XYZ file of N, CA and C in Angstrom:
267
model
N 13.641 -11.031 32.031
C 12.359 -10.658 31.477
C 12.374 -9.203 31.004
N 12.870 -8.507 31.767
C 13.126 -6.797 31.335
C 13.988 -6.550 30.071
N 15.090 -7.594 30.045
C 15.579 -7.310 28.712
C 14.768 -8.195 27.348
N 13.667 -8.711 27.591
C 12.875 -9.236 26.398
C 12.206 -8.469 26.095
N 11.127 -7.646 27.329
C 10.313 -6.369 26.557
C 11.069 -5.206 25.929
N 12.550 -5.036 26.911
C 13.223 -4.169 25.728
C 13.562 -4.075 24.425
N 13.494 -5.453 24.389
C 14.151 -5.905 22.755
C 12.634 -6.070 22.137
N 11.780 -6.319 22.717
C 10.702 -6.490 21.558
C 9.814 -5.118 21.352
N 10.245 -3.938 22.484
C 9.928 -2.549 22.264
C 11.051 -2.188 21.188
N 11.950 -2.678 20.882
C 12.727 -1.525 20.288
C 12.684 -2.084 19.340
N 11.791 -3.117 18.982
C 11.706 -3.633 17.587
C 10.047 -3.547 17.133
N 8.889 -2.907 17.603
C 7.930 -2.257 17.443
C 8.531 -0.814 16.986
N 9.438 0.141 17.540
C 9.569 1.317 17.733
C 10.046 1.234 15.919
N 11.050 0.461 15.404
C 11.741 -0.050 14.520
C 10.828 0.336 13.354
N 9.355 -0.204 13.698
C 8.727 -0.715 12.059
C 7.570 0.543 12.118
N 7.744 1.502 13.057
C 7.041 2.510 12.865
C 7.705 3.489 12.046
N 6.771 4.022 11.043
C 6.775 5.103 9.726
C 6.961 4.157 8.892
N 6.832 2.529 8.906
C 7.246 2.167 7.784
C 6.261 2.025 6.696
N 5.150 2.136 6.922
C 3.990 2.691 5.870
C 3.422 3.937 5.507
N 3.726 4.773 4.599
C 3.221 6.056 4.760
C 2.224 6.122 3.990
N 0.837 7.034 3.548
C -0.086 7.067 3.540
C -0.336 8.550 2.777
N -1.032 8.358 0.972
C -0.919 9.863 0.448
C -2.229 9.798 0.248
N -3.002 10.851 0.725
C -4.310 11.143 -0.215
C -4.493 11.579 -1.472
N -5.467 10.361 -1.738
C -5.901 10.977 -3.387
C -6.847 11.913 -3.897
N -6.959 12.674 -4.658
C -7.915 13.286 -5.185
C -9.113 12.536 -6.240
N -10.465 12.424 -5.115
C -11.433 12.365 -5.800
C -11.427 10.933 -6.203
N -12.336 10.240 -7.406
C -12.649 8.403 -7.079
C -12.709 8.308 -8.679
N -12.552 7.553 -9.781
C -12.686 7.388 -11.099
C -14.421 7.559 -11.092
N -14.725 7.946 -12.083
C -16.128 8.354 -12.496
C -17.080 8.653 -11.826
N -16.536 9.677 -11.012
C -17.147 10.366 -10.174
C -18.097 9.633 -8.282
N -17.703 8.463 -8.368
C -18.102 7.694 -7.389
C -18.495 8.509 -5.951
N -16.931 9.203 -5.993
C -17.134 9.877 -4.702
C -16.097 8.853 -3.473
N -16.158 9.106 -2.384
C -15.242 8.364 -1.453
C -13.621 8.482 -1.266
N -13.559 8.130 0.009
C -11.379 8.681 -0.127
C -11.105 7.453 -0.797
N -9.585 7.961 -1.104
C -8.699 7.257 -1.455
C -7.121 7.707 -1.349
N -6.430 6.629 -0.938
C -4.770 6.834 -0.435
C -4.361 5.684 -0.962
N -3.189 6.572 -1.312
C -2.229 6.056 -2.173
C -1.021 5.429 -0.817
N -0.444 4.191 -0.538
C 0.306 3.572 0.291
C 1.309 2.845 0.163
N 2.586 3.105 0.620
C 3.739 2.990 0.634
C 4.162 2.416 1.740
N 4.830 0.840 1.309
C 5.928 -0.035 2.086
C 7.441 0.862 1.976
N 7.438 1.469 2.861
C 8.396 2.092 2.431
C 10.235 1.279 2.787
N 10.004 0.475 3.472
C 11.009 -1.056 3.540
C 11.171 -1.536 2.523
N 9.834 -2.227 1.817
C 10.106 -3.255 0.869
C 9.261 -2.991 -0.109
N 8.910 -1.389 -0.745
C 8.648 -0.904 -1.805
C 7.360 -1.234 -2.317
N 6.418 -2.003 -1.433
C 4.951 -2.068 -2.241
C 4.038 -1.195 -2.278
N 3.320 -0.849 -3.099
C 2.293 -0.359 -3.177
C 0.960 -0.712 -3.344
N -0.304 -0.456 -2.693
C -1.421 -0.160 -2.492
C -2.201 0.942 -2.923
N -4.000 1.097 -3.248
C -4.345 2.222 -3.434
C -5.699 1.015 -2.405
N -5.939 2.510 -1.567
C -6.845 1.515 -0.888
C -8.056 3.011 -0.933
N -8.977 2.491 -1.380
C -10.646 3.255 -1.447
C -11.768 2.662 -0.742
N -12.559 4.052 -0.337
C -13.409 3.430 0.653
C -14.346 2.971 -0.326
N -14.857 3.421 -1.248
C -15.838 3.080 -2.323
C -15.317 2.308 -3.618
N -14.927 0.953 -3.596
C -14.311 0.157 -4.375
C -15.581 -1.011 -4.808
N -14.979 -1.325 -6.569
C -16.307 -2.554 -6.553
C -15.617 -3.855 -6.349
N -16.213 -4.431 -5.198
C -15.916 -5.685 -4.632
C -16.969 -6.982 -5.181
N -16.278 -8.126 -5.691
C -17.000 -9.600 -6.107
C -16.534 -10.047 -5.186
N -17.861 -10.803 -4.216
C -17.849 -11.824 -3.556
C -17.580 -13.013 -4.345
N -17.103 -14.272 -3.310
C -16.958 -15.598 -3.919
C -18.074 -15.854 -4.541
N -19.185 -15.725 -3.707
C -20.658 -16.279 -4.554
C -20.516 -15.177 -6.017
N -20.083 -14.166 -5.901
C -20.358 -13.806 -7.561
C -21.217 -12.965 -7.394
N -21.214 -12.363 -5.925
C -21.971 -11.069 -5.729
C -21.313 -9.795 -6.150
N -22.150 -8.528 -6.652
C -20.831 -7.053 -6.664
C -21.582 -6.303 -5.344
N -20.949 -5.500 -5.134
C -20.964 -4.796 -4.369
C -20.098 -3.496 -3.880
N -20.331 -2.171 -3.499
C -19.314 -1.003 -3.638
C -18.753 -1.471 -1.584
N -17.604 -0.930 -0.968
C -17.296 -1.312 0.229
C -15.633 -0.749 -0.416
N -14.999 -0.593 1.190
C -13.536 -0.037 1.243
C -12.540 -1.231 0.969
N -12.033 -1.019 0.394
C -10.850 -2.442 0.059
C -9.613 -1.387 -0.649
N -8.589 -2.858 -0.447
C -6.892 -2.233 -1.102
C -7.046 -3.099 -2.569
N -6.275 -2.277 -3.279
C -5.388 -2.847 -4.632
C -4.206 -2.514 -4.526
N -3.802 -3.941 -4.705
C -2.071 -4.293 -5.199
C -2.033 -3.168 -6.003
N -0.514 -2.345 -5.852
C -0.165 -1.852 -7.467
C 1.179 -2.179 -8.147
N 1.789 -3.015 -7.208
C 3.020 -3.814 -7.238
C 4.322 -3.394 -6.482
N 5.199 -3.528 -6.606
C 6.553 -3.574 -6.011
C 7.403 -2.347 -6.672
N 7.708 -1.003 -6.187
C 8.706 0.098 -6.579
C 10.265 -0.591 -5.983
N 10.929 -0.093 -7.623
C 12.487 -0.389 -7.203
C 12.848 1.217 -7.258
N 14.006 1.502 -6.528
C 14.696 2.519 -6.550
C 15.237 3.214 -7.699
N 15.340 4.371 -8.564
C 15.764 4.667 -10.068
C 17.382 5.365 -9.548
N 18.120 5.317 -10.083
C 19.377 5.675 -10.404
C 19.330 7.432 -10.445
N 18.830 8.185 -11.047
C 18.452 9.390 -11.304
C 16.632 9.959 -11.068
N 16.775 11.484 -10.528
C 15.501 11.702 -10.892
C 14.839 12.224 -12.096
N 13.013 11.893 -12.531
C 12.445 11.216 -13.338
C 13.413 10.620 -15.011
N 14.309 9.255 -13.934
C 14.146 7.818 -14.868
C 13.021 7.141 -14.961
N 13.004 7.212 -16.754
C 11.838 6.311 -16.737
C 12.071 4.450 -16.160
N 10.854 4.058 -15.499
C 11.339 2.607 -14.831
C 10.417 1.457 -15.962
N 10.712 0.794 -16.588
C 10.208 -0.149 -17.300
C 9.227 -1.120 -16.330
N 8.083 -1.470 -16.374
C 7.431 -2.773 -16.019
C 8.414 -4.073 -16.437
N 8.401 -4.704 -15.168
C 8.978 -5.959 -15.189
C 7.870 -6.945 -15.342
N 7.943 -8.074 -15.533
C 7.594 -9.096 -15.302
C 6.799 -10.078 -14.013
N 5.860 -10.374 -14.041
C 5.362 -10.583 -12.373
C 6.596 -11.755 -11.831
């Protein structure tokens, strides 16, 4: 039993820093509210998650509330600033 919590501590310990977390400056048209910019830094996704975002409910309600946006998947560039082409979803 002691060597299962070891192995499943040292595989918590593992996946820590693996999201890091940038603040943004300020909200598009003046809204107001944070926003961070977020990094899979494993498997390269990105997020922008704001506390003041406009959210549609299923019913087809709007509403302002904190939510993430996808911003897709970063690959690694060969050199620094290569430009990286948009791929394809």
């Amino acid at each position: 039993m002691l060597s299962g919590l070891l192995v499943l501590s040292a595989a918590a310990w593992a996946e820590e820093g693996r999201y890091e977390a940038l603040p943004l400056a300020g909200a598009d048209g003046g809204k107001g509210g944070g926003r961070a910019f977020i990094l899979d830094t494993r498997d390269g996704h990105v997020w922008v998650w704001s506390e003041n975002e406009l959210i549609t409910a299923p019913d087809g309600s709007r509403r302002y509330g904190a939510g993430f946006i996808y911003q897709g998947k970063l690959r690694p560039g060969s050199q620094p600033g290569e430009m990286i082409e948009q791929q394809g979803r």
